[in-house]
GROMACS .gro file of C-alpha atoms in nm:
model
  178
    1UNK     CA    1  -9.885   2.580   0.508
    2UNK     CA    2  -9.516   2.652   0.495
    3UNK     CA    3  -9.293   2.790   0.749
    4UNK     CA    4  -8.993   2.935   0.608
    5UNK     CA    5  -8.701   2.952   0.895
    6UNK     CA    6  -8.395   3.177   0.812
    7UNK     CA    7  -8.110   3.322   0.962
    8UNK     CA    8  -7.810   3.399   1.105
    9UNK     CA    9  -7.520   3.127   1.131
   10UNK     CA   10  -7.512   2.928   1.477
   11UNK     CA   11  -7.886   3.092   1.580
   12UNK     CA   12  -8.076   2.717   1.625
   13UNK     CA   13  -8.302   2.766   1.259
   14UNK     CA   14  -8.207   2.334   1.237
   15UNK     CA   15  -8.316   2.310   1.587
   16UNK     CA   16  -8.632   2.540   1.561
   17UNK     CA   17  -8.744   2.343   1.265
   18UNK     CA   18  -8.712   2.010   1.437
   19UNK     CA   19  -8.914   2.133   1.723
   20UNK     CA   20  -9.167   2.260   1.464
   21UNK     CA   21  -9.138   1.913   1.289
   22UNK     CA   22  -9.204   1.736   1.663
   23UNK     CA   23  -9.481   1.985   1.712
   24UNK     CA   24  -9.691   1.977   1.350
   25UNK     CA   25  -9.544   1.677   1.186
   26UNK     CA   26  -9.458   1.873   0.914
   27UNK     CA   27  -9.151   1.739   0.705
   28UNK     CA   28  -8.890   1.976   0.675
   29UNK     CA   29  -8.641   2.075   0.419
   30UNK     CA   30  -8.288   2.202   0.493
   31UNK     CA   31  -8.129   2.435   0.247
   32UNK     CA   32  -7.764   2.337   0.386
   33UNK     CA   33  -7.881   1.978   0.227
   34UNK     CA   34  -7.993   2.120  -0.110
   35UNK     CA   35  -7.653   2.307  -0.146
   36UNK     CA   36  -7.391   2.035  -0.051
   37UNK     CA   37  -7.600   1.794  -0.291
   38UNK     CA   38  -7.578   2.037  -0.558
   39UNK     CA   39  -7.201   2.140  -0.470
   40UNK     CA   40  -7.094   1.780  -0.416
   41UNK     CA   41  -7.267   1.626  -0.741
   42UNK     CA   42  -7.040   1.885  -0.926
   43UNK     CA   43  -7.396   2.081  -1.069
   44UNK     CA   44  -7.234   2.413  -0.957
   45UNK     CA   45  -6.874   2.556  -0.962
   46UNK     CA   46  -6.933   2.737  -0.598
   47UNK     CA   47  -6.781   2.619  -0.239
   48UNK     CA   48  -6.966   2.637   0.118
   49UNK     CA   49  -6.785   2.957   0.151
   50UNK     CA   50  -7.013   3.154  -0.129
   51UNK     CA   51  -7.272   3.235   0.076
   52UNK     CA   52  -7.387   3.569  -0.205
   53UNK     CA   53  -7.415   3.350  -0.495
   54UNK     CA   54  -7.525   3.041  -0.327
   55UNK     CA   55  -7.873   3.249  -0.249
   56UNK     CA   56  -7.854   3.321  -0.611
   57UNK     CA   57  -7.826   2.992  -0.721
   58UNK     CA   58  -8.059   2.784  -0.454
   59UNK     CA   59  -8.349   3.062  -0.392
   60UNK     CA   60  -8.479   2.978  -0.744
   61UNK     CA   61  -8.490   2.656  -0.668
   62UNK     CA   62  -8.644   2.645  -0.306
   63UNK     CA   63  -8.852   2.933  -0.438
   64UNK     CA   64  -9.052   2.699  -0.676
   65UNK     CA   65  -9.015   2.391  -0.433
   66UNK     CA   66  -9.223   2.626  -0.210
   67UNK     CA   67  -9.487   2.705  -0.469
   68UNK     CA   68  -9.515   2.333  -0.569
   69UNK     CA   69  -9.585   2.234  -0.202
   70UNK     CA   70  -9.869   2.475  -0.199
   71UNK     CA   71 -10.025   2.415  -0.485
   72UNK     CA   72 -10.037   2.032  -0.351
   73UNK     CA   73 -10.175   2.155   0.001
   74UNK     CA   74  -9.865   2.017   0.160
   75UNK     CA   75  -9.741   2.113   0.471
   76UNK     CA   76  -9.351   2.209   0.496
   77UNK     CA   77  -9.083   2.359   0.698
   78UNK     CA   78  -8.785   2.517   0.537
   79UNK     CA   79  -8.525   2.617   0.688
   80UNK     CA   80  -8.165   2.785   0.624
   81UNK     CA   81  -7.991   3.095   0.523
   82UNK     CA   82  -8.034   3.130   0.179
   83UNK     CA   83  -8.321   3.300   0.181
   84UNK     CA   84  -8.295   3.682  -0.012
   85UNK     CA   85  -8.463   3.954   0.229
   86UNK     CA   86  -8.658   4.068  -0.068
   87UNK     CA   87  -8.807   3.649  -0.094
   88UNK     CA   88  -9.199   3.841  -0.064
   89UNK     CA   89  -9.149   3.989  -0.405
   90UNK     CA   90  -9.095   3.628  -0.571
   91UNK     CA   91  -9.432   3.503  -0.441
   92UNK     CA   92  -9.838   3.639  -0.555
   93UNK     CA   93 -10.059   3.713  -0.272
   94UNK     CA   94 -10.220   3.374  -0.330
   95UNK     CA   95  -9.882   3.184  -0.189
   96UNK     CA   96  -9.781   3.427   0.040
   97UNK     CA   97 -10.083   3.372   0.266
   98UNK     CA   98  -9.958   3.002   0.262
   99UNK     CA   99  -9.604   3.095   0.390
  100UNK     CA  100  -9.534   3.157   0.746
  101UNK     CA  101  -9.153   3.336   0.784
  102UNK     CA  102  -8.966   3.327   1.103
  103UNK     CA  103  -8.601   3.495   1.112
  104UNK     CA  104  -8.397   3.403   1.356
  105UNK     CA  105  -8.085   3.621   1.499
  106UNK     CA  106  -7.865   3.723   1.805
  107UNK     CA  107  -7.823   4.069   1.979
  108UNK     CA  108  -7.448   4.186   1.973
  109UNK     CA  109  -7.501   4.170   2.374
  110UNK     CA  110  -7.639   3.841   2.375
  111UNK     CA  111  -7.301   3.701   2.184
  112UNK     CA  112  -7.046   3.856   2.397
  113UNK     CA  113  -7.201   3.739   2.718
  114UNK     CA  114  -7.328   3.322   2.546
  115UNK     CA  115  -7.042   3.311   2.271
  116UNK     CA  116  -6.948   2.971   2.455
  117UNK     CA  117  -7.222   2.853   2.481
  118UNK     CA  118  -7.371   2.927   2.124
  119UNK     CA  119  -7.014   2.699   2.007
  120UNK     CA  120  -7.118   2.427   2.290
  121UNK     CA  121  -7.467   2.392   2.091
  122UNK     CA  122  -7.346   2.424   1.745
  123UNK     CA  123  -7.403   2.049   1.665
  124UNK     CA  124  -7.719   1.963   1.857
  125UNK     CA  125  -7.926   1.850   1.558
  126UNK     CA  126  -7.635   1.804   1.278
  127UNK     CA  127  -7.291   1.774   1.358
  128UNK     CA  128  -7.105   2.052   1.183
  129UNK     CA  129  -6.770   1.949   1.012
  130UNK     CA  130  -6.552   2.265   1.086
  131UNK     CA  131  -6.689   2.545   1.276
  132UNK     CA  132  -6.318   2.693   1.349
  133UNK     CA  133  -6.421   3.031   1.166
  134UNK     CA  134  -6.696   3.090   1.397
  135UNK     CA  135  -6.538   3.370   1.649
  136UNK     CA  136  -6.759   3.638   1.822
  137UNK     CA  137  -6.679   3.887   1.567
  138UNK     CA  138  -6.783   3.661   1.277
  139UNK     CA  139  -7.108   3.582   1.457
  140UNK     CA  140  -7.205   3.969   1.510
  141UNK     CA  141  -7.158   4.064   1.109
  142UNK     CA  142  -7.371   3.741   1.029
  143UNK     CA  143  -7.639   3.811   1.298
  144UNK     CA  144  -7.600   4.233   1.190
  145UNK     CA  145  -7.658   4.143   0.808
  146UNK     CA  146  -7.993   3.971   0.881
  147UNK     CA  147  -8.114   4.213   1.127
  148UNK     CA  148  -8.041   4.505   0.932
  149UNK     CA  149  -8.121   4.335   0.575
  150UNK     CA  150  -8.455   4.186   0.703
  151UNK     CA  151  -8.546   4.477   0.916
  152UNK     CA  152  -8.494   4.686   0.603
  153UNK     CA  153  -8.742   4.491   0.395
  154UNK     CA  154  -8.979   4.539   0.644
  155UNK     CA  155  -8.947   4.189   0.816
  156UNK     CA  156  -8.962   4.081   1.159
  157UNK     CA  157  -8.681   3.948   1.308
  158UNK     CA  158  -8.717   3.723   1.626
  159UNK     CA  159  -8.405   3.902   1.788
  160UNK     CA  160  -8.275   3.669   2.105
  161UNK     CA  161  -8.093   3.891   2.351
  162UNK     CA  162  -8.137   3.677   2.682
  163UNK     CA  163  -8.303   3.393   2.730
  164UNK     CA  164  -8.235   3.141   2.432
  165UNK     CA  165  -8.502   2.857   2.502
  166UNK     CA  166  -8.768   3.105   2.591
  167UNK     CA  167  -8.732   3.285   2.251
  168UNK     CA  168  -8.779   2.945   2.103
  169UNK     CA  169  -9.109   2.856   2.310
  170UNK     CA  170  -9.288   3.207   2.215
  171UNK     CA  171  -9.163   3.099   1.856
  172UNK     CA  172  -9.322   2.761   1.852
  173UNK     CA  173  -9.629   2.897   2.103
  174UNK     CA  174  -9.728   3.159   1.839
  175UNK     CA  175 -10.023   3.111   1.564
  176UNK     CA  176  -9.889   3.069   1.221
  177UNK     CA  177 -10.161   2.989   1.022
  178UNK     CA  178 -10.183   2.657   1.112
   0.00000   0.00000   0.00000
């Protein structure tokens, strides 16, 4: 089984898949990890900041990871934001009743009224280097692009508009195949 955790920026997908790691003992992978190994080893011209063509250029790559861990019958948790919304189409039938998705995002409500709180967190699991771009505004275009991107593909979104560690219980509470 794999459980593929996306999302929008600051939404907990590191601290979900820890949980889920605690919970199943499944190793997990992070995507952030993939891309500052391939940015800092100098294999790709792009920065942090290239958030379009970094999905272009690690999907591929997770994509097959993902295949390869199913065709072992390995367990795995992936989690980050460069998944595509259209990441069904790159899978058969076969793999895709292997993969588990969870998408994480906040409500525009629940932002204005735990912005502080969402910046008090952002380092539980990893400590993040610079997180001085994160402002409310920046937070509701992230959270509105994966609502409306995954929505439109038909996807369901685990939208958190009150209570934070609840969402995440009913998240790691629910059947997924396991």
């Amino acid at each position: 089984m794999v459980i593929l955790i996306t999302g929008a920026s600051h939404t907990g997908k590191t601290l979900l898949a820890q949980r889920m790691l605690e919970k199943y003992k499944y190793p997990y992978l992070s995507i952030d990890h993939l891309k500052m190994g391939i940015i800092r080893s100098g294999k790709t011209y792009l920065t942090p900041e290239d958030d379009d063509a970094l999905t272009d250029e690690l999907w591929p790559i997770v994509r097959e990871m993902i295949k390869t861990a199913i065709e072992n019958h390995q367990n795995l948790i992936v989690e980050g934001g460069y998944v595509p919304c259209n990441w069904r189409e790159c899978f058969d039938e076969h793999y895709l009743d292997s993969i588990s998705f969870i998408c994480l995002a906040f409500s525009d409500e629940y932002i204005d009224t735990h912005f502080a709180e969402i910046r008090e967190h952002c380092s539980d699991i990893e400590t993040r280097q610079d997180d001085d771009n994160c402002t409310i505004a920046s937070l509701k275009d992230d959270n509105r692009k994966y609502i409306d991107g995954f929505n439109t593909a038909g996807e369901r979104v685990f939208l958190i508009k009150a209570d934070y560690e609840q969402m995440i219980r009913s998240i790691l509470n629910l059947k997924i195949g396991i």
